[in-house]
XYZ file of C-alpha atoms in Angstrom:
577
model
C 22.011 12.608 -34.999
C 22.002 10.211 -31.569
C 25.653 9.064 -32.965
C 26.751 12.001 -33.186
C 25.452 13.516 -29.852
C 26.728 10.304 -28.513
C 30.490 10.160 -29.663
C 30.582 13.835 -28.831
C 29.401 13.058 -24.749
C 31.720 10.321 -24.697
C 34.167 12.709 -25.900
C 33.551 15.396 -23.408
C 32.917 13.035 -20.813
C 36.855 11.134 -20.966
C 38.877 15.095 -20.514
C 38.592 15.061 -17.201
C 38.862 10.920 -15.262
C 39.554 12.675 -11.554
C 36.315 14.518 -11.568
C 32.566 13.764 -12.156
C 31.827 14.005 -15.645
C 29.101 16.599 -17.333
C 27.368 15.009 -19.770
C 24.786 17.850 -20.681
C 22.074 16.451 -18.902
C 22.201 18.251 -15.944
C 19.279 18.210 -13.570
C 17.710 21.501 -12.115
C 18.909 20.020 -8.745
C 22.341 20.387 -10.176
C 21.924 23.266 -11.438
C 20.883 24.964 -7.827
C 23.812 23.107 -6.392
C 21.321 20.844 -4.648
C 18.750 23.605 -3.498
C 15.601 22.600 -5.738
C 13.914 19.682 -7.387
C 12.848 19.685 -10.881
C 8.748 21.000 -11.375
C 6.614 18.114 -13.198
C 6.548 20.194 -16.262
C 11.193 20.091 -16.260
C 11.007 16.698 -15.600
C 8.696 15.049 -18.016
C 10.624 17.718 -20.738
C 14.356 16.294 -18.845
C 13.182 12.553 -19.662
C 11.958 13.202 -23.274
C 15.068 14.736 -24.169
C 17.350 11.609 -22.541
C 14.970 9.577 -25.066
C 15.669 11.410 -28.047
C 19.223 10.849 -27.131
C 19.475 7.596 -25.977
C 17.597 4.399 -27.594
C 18.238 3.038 -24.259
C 15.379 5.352 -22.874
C 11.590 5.025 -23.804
C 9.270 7.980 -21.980
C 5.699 6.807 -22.357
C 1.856 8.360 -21.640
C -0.122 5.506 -20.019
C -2.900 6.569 -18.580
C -4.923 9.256 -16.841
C -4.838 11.103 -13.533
C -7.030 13.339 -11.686
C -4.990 16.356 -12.426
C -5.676 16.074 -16.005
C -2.255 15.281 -17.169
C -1.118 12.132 -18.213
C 0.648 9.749 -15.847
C 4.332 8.378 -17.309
C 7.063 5.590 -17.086
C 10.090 6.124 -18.141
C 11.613 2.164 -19.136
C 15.731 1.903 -19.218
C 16.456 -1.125 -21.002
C 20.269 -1.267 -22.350
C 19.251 -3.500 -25.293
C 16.110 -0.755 -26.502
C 13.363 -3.623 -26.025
C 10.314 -1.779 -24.436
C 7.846 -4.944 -24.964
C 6.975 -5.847 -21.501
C 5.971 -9.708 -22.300
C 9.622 -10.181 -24.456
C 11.541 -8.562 -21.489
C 10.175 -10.675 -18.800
C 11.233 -13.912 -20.913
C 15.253 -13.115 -19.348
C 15.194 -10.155 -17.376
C 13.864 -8.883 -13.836
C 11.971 -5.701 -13.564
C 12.487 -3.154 -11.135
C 9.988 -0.422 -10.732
C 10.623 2.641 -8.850
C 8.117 5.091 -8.021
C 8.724 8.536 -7.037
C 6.543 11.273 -5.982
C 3.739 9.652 -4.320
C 4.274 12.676 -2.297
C 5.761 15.127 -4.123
C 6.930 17.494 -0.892
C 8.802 13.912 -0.419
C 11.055 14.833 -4.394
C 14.144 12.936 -3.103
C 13.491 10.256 -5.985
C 12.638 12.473 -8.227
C 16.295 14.201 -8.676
C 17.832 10.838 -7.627
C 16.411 9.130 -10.427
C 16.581 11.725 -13.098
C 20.508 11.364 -12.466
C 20.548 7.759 -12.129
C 19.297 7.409 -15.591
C 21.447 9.548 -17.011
C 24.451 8.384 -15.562
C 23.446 4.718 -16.045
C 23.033 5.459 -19.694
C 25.923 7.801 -20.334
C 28.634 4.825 -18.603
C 29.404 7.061 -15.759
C 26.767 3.900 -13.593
C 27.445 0.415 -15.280
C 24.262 -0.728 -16.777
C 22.430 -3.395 -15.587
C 22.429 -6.420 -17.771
C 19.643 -8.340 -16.271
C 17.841 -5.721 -14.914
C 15.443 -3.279 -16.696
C 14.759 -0.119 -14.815
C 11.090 1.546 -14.928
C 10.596 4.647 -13.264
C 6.962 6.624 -12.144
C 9.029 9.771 -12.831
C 6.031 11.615 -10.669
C 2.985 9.872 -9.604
C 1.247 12.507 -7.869
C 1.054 15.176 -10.391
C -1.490 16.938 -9.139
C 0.306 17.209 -5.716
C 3.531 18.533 -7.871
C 1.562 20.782 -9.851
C 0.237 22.117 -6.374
C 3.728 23.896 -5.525
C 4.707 25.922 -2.217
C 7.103 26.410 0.116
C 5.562 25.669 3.538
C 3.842 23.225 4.086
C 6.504 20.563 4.668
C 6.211 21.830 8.446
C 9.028 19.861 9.679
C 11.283 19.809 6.368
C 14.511 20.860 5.571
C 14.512 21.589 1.818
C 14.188 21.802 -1.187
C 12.976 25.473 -1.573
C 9.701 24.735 -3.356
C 7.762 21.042 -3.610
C 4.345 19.967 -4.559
C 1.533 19.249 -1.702
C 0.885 15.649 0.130
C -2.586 15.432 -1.204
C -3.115 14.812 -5.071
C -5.760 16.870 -7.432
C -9.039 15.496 -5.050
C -6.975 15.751 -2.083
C -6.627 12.227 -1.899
C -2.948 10.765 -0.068
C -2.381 8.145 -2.971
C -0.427 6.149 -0.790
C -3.624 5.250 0.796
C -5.482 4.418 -2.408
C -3.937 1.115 -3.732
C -7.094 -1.050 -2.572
C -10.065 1.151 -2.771
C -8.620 3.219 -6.178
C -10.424 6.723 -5.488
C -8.312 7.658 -7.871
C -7.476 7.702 -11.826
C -3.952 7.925 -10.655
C -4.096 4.710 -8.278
C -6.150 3.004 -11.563
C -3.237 3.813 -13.767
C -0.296 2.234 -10.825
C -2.314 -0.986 -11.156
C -2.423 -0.863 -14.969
C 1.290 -0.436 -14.956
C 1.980 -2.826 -12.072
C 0.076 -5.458 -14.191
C 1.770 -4.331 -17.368
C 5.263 -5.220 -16.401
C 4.980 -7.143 -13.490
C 7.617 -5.776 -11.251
C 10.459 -8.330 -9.412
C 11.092 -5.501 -7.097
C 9.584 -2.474 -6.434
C 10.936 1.036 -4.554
C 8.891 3.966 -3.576
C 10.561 6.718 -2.398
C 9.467 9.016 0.364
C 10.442 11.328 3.162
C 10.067 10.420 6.784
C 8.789 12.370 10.109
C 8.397 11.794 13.572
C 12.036 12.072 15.706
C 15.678 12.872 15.162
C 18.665 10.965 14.799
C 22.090 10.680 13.047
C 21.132 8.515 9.537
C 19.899 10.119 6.827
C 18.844 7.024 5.087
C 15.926 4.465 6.321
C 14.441 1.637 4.949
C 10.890 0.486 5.101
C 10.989 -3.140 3.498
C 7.352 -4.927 2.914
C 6.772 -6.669 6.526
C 8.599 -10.173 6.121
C 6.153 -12.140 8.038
C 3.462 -10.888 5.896
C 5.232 -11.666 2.792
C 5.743 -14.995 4.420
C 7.214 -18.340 2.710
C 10.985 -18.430 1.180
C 10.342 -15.034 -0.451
C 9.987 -13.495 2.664
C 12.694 -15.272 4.588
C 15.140 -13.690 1.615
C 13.757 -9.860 2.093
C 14.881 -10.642 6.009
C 18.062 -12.459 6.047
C 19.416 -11.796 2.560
C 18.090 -8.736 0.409
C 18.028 -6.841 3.487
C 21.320 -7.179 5.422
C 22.816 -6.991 1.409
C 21.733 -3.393 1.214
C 22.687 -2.173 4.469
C 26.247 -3.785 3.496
C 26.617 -2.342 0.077
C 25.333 1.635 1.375
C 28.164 0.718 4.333
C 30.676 0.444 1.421
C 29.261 3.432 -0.124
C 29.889 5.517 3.241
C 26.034 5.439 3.939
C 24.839 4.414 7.309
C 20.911 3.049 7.026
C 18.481 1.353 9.897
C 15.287 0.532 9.599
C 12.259 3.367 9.330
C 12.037 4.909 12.644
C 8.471 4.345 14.080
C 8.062 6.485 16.421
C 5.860 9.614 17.031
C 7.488 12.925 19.481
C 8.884 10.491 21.196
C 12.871 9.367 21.358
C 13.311 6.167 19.615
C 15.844 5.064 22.138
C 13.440 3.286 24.182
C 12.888 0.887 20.927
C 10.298 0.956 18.062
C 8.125 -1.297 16.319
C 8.593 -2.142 11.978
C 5.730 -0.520 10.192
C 2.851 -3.281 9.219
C 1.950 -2.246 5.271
C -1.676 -3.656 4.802
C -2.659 -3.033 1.544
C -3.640 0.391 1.520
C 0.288 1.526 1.237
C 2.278 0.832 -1.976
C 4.349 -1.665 -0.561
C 1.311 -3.866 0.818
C -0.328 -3.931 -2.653
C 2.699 -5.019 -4.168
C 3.183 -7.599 -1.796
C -0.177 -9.448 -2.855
C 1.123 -9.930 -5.951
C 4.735 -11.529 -4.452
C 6.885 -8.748 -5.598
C 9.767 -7.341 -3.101
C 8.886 -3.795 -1.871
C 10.043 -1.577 0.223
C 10.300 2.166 0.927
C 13.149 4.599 1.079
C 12.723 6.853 3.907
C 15.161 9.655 4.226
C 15.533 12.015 7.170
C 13.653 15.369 6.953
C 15.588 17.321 8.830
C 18.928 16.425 7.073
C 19.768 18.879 4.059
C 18.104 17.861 0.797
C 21.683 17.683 -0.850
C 22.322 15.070 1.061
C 19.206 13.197 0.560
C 19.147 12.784 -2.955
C 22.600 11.894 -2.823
C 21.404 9.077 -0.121
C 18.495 8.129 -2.483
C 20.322 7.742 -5.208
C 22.894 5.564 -3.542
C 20.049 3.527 -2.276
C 18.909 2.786 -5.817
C 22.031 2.539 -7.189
C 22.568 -0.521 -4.305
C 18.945 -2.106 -5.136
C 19.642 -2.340 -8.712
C 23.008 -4.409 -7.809
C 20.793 -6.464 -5.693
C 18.602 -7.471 -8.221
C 21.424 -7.800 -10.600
C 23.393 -10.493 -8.434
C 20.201 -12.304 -7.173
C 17.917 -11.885 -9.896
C 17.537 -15.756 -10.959
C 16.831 -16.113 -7.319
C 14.390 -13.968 -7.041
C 12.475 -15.082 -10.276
C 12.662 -18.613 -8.768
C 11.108 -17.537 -4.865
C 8.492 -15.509 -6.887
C 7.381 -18.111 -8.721
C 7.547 -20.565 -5.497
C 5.569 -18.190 -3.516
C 2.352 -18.749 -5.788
C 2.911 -22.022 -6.286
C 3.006 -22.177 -2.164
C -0.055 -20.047 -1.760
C -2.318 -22.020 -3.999
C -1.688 -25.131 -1.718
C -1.989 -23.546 1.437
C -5.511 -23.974 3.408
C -5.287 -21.126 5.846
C -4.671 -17.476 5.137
C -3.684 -14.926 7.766
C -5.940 -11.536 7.538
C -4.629 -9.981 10.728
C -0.726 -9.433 12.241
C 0.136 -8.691 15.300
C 3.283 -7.901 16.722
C 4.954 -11.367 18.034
C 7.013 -9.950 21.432
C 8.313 -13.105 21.831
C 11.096 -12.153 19.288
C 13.263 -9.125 18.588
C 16.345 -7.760 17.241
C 18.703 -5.642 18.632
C 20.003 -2.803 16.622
C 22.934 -0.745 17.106
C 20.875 2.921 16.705
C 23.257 6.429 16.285
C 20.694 9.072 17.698
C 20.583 11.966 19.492
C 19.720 12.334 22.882
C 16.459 13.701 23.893
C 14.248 15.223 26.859
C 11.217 16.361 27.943
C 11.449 20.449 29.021
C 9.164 23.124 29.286
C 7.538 24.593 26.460
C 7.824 28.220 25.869
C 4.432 28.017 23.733
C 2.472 26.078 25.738
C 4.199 26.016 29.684
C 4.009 22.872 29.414
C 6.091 19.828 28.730
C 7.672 19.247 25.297
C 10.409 17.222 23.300
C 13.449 18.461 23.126
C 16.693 16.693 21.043
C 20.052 17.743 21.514
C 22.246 17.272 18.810
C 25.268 18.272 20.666
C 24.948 14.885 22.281
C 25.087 11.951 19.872
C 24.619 8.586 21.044
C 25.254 4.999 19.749
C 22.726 2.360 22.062
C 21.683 -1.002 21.750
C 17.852 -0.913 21.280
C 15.086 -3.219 20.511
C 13.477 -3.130 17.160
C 10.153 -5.620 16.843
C 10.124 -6.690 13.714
C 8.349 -10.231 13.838
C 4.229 -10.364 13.672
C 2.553 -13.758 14.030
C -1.277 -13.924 12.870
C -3.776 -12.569 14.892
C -6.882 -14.524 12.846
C -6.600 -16.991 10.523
C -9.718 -17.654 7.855
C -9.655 -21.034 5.897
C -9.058 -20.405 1.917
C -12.679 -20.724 -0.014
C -12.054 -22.895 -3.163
C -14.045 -19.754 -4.542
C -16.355 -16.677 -3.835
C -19.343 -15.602 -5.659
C -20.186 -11.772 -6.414
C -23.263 -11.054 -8.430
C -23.274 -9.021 -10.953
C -25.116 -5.608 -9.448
C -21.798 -5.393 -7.105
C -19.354 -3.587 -10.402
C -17.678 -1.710 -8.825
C -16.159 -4.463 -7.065
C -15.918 -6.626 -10.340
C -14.438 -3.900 -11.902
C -11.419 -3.359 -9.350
C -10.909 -7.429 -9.750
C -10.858 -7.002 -13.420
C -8.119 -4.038 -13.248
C -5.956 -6.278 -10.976
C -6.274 -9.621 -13.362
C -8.069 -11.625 -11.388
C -9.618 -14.110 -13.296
C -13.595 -14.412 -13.411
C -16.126 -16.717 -14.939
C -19.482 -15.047 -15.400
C -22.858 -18.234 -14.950
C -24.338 -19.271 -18.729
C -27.587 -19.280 -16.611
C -29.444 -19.476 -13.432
C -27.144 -21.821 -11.061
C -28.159 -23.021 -7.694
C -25.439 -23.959 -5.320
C -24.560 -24.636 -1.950
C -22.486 -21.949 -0.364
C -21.267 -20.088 2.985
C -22.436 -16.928 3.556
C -20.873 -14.159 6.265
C -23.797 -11.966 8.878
C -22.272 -8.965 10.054
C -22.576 -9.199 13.389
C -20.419 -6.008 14.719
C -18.505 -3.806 13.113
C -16.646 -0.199 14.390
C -16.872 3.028 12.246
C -14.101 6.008 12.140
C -16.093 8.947 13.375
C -14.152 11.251 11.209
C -13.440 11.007 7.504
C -10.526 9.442 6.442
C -9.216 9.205 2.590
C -12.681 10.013 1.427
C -14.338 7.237 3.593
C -15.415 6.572 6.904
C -13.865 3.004 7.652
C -14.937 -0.180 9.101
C -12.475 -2.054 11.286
C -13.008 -4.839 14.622
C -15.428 -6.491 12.061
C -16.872 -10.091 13.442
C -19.010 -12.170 11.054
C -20.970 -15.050 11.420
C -21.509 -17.625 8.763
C -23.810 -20.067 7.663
C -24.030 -22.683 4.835
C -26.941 -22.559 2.367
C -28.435 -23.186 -0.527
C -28.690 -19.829 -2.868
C -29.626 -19.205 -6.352
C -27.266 -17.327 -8.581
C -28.599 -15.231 -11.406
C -27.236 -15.475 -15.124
C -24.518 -13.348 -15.362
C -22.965 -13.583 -11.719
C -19.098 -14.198 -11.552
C -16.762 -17.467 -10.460
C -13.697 -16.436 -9.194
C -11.711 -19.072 -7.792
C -8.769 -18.524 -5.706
C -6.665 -21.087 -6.896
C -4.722 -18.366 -9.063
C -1.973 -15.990 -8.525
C -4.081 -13.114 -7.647
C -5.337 -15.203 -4.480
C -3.908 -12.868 -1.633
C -5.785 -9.848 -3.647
C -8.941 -11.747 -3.920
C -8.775 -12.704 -0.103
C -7.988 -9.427 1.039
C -10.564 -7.221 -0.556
C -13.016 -9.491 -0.301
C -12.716 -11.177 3.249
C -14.833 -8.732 5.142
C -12.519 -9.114 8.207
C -9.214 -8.544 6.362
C -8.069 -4.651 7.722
C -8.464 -3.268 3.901
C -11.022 -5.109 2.752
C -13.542 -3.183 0.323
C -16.170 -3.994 3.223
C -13.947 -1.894 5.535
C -13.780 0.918 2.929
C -17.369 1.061 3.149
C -18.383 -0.754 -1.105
C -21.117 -2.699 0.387
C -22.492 0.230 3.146
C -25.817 -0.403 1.682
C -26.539 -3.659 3.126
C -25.547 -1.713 6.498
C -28.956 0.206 6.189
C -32.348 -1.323 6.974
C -34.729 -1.020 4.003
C -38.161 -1.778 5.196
C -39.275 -1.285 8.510
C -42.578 -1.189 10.177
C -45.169 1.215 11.633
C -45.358 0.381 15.441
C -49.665 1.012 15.690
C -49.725 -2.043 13.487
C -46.958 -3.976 14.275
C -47.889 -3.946 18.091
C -51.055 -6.588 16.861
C -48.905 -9.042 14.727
C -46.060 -9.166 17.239
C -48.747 -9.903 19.903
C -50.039 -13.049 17.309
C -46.336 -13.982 16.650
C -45.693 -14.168 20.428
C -49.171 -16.264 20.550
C -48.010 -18.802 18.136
C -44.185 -19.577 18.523
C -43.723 -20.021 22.457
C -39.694 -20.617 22.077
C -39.645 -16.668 20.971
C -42.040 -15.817 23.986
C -39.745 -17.481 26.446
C -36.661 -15.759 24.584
C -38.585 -12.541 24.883
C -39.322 -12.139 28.259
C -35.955 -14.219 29.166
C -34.336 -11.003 27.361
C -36.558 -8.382 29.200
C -35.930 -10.074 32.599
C -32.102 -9.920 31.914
C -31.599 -6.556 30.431
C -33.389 -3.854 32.545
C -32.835 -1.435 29.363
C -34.423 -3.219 26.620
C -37.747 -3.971 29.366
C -37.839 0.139 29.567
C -37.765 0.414 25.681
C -40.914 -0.377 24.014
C -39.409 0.431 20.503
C -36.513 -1.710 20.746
C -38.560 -4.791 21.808
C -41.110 -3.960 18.997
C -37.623 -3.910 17.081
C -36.552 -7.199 18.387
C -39.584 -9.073 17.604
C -39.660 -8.052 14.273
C -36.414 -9.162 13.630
C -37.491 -12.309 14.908
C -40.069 -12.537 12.465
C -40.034 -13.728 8.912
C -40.736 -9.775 8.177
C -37.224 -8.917 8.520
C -35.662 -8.634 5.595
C -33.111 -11.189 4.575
C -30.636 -8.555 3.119
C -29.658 -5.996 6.210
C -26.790 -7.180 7.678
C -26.288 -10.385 4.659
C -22.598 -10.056 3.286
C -22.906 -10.385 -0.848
C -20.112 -12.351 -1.058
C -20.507 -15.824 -0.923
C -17.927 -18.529 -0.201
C -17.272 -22.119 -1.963
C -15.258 -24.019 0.639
């Protein structure tokens, strides 16, 4: 039957070389002459029927998501070889994922065509290159469809909603994993282990002439060879091949109601975003980011060009790539510093040659007072200065190890999902390690993603001796899940699963003390160490305050005392150096 169906496409597809081919396939964005994207429901049934067709297709279930219906990938491999382990043996994997945010459905009509038109001749196959597709991650979001709230958004005439089934924004759910959804990405991330990833979106925040924008992975934070490739080579090669394609590109605009003329910083991707959880793992990410207020013809017809470019990329560079990847872990296991913060480095810049439109600051007719106002009667091409170089702003020396015990699972369980390897103790093990005090830490004061999170942390640390319970887990870093490892579990790092509030309990005092009695056994401790005494009343002399608080220097004694409990404040993570 696929013979048949096949030699008749072929047939229908050769009447007519000057124009596009039809090749039955055609895509509910097609079909509305670029007006709609495809529901979850038409695209799941639009894959399954490419795979009946075409052995070059394979639409799989592979795990759950909070909607209650099963998350997919749809794998394009010319040969029909869908075992993960055999294709990485010669070929590079690119993933794409599409509707993160399905009000953002660019990708998800780009790729649906891409495909098709990749299996049906009309896009030369890749021969080195297998193609995996999220065809929507967020399918509670999709299932969730309307027609208003994409505020800002110019098409298509009905989308699915930001947040997913729990109202969680998966794009900020790589590292903590709220989700079943973001549980399933990392099941499929580790299943095929991705060269190069794509996740396509839809941007916000000013106007300008390009439809298309790219948000690559930050190429400091990548860091090594691998990232010095993204910026002077993977980079510049896509901007040159869309050129050829008659699509103009610059990097994501990060600005917010303000003109970007007066120059923009690149977007840092900690962990949290899709492209900063790939990154751990050294693949090349980066986001497509087309214009919102251009029509959404035009951007799926950008997206798709985009992809169409990337998959050349990774065609023509793919034994490079494969070699930098493997370089990059080699590199990090020998390194003895790791970076946990980035700031911007102003010391460099580049200058980019931006096509926008020019802007100004009138009065509002809602308000009275002033707003932004773009003109797009007066297009402009400027010189402006894009900062897109970070240098560290704290450095941590790399632990030959850390040490959770066993009670923290939910932690352990995260580690396991991302293949980090672990070694549980036969038995009770006492060893000499370094151990983090949280000694200030700043809390959102509204919720954010389901959490209220930590940032500005400061530790101190100590060395001693502590004894670790059978059943408490090794994990050295020497491995090449090492930047995950550091980065959830170095309290300072900026997505660390301290900073999304997994060890809040240690935050909260557990024993305490009644002040009737503690008032006599302060007054004894005071009477029997002399060097707190003279830190006492040093402390009331100098901080007028705490010498008008009678609680808080009841407080302070007993924290002086060996009353205090060892655990409020202790980080459970300890550190091998």
């Amino acid at each position: 039957m696929r013979i048949i169906l096949g030699v008749l496409i072929l047939v229908i597809s050769c009447k007519s070389p000057n124009k596009k081919p039809h090749y039955g396939f055609e895509t509910q964005f097609e079909k509305s002459d670029g007006l709609e994207t495809a529901t979850y429901k038409q695209t799941i049934q639009y894959y399954a029927k490419l795979a009946e067709a075409y052995p070059e297709i394979s639409l799989k279930e592979i795990g759950e998501t909070d909607s209650g219906s099963p998350l997919h990938i749809v794998t394009l491999n010319p040969e029909g070889i869908f075992d993960f382990d055999e294709i990485r043996k010669s070929k590079r994997v690119l993933l794409i994922n599409n509707g993160i945010h399905p009000g953002e459905s660019d990708g998800i009509d780009a790729t649906m065509m891409l495909f098709r038109d990749i299996v049906n001749g009309y896009v030369e196959a890749p021969k080195n290159t297998v193609l995996v597709s999220i065809p929507i991650y967020n399918v509670g979001g999709s299932l969730n469809r309307n027609s208003t709230t994409r505020t800002n958004q110019n098409g298509p005439k009905d989308y699915g909603f930001r947040g997913n089934a729990r109202n969680y924004d998966l794009n900020r759910d790589f590292i903590k994993c709220d989700t079943k959804n973001a549980k399933t990405f990392a099941t499929i991330f580790h299943l095929i282990e991705p060269d190069v990833f794509i996740d396509n979106h839809v941007s916000n925040g000013a106007d300008y002439q390009y439809t298309l924008t790219h948000l690559f992975t930050q190429h400091n934070k990548l860091g090594g060879d691998l990232g010095h490739y993204l910026h002077t080579e993977m980079m510049p090669a896509l901007e040159q091949k869309l050129t050829k394609k008659n699509w103009d590109i610059t990097p994501y605009v990060n600005v917010f109601n303000q003109t970007p003329e007066g120059g923009f910083s690149q977007f840092m991707d900690s962990p949290r975003y899709s492209t900063g959880y790939t990154t751990l793992f050294n693949t090349l990410g980066m986001m497509v980011e087309t214009h919102m207020l251009k029509p959404y013809k035009q951007r799926v017809e950008g997206t798709y060009a985009l992809m169409k470019s990337m998959i050349e990329i990774t065609e023509e560079h793919g034994d490079k790539i494969a070699k930098l990847r493997k370089k990059a872990v080699e590199a990090m296991s020998s390194k003895k510093t790791y970076a946990l913060l980035w700031e911007t480095d102003t010391t460099q810049t580049t200058t980019l040659s931006f096509r926008g439109f020019e802007g100004d600051k009138i009065q509002s007719r809602v308000t009275g007072l002033q707003r932004l106002k773009y003109d797009r009667t007066k297009p402009f091409t400027k010189d402006i200065i894009y900062q897109n170089y970070f240098k560290s702003g704290l450095d941590i020396e790399i632990p030959k190890a850390y040490i959770i015990p066993q009670g923290w699972h939910n932690v352990i369980d995260l580690l396991k999902l991302n293949k980090v390897d672990m070694t549980s103790f036969k038995k009770d093990t006492i060893l000499r390690v370094e151990s983090y005090k949280i000694e200030d830490y700043k809390t959102r004061s509204q919720a954010y993603e389901g959490h209220y999170l930590h940032s500005q942390v400061l530790v101190s640390s100590l060395q001693q001796d502590i004894n670790f319970r059978k059943g408490d887990y090794l994990i050295k870093t020497s491995q090449p899940s090492m930047r995950y490892i550091i980065e959830t579990l170095e309290p300072q790092a900026p997505d660390s699963f301290f900073n999304w509030n997994f060890f809040d309990t240690i935050l909260q005092q557990k024993e305490g003390f009644s002040p009737y009695v503690w008032e006599d056994k302060a007054s004894e401790l005071l009477e029997k160490n002399p060097e707190i005494k003279t830190a006492f009343e040093t402390k009331k002399q100098s901080d007028t305050t705490f010498a008008k608080n009678w609680y808080a220097q009841l407080d302070w004694l007993h924290k002086a005392s060996e009353n205090y409990e060892q655990a409020h404040l202790q980080y459970p993570i300890f550190r091998i150096k």
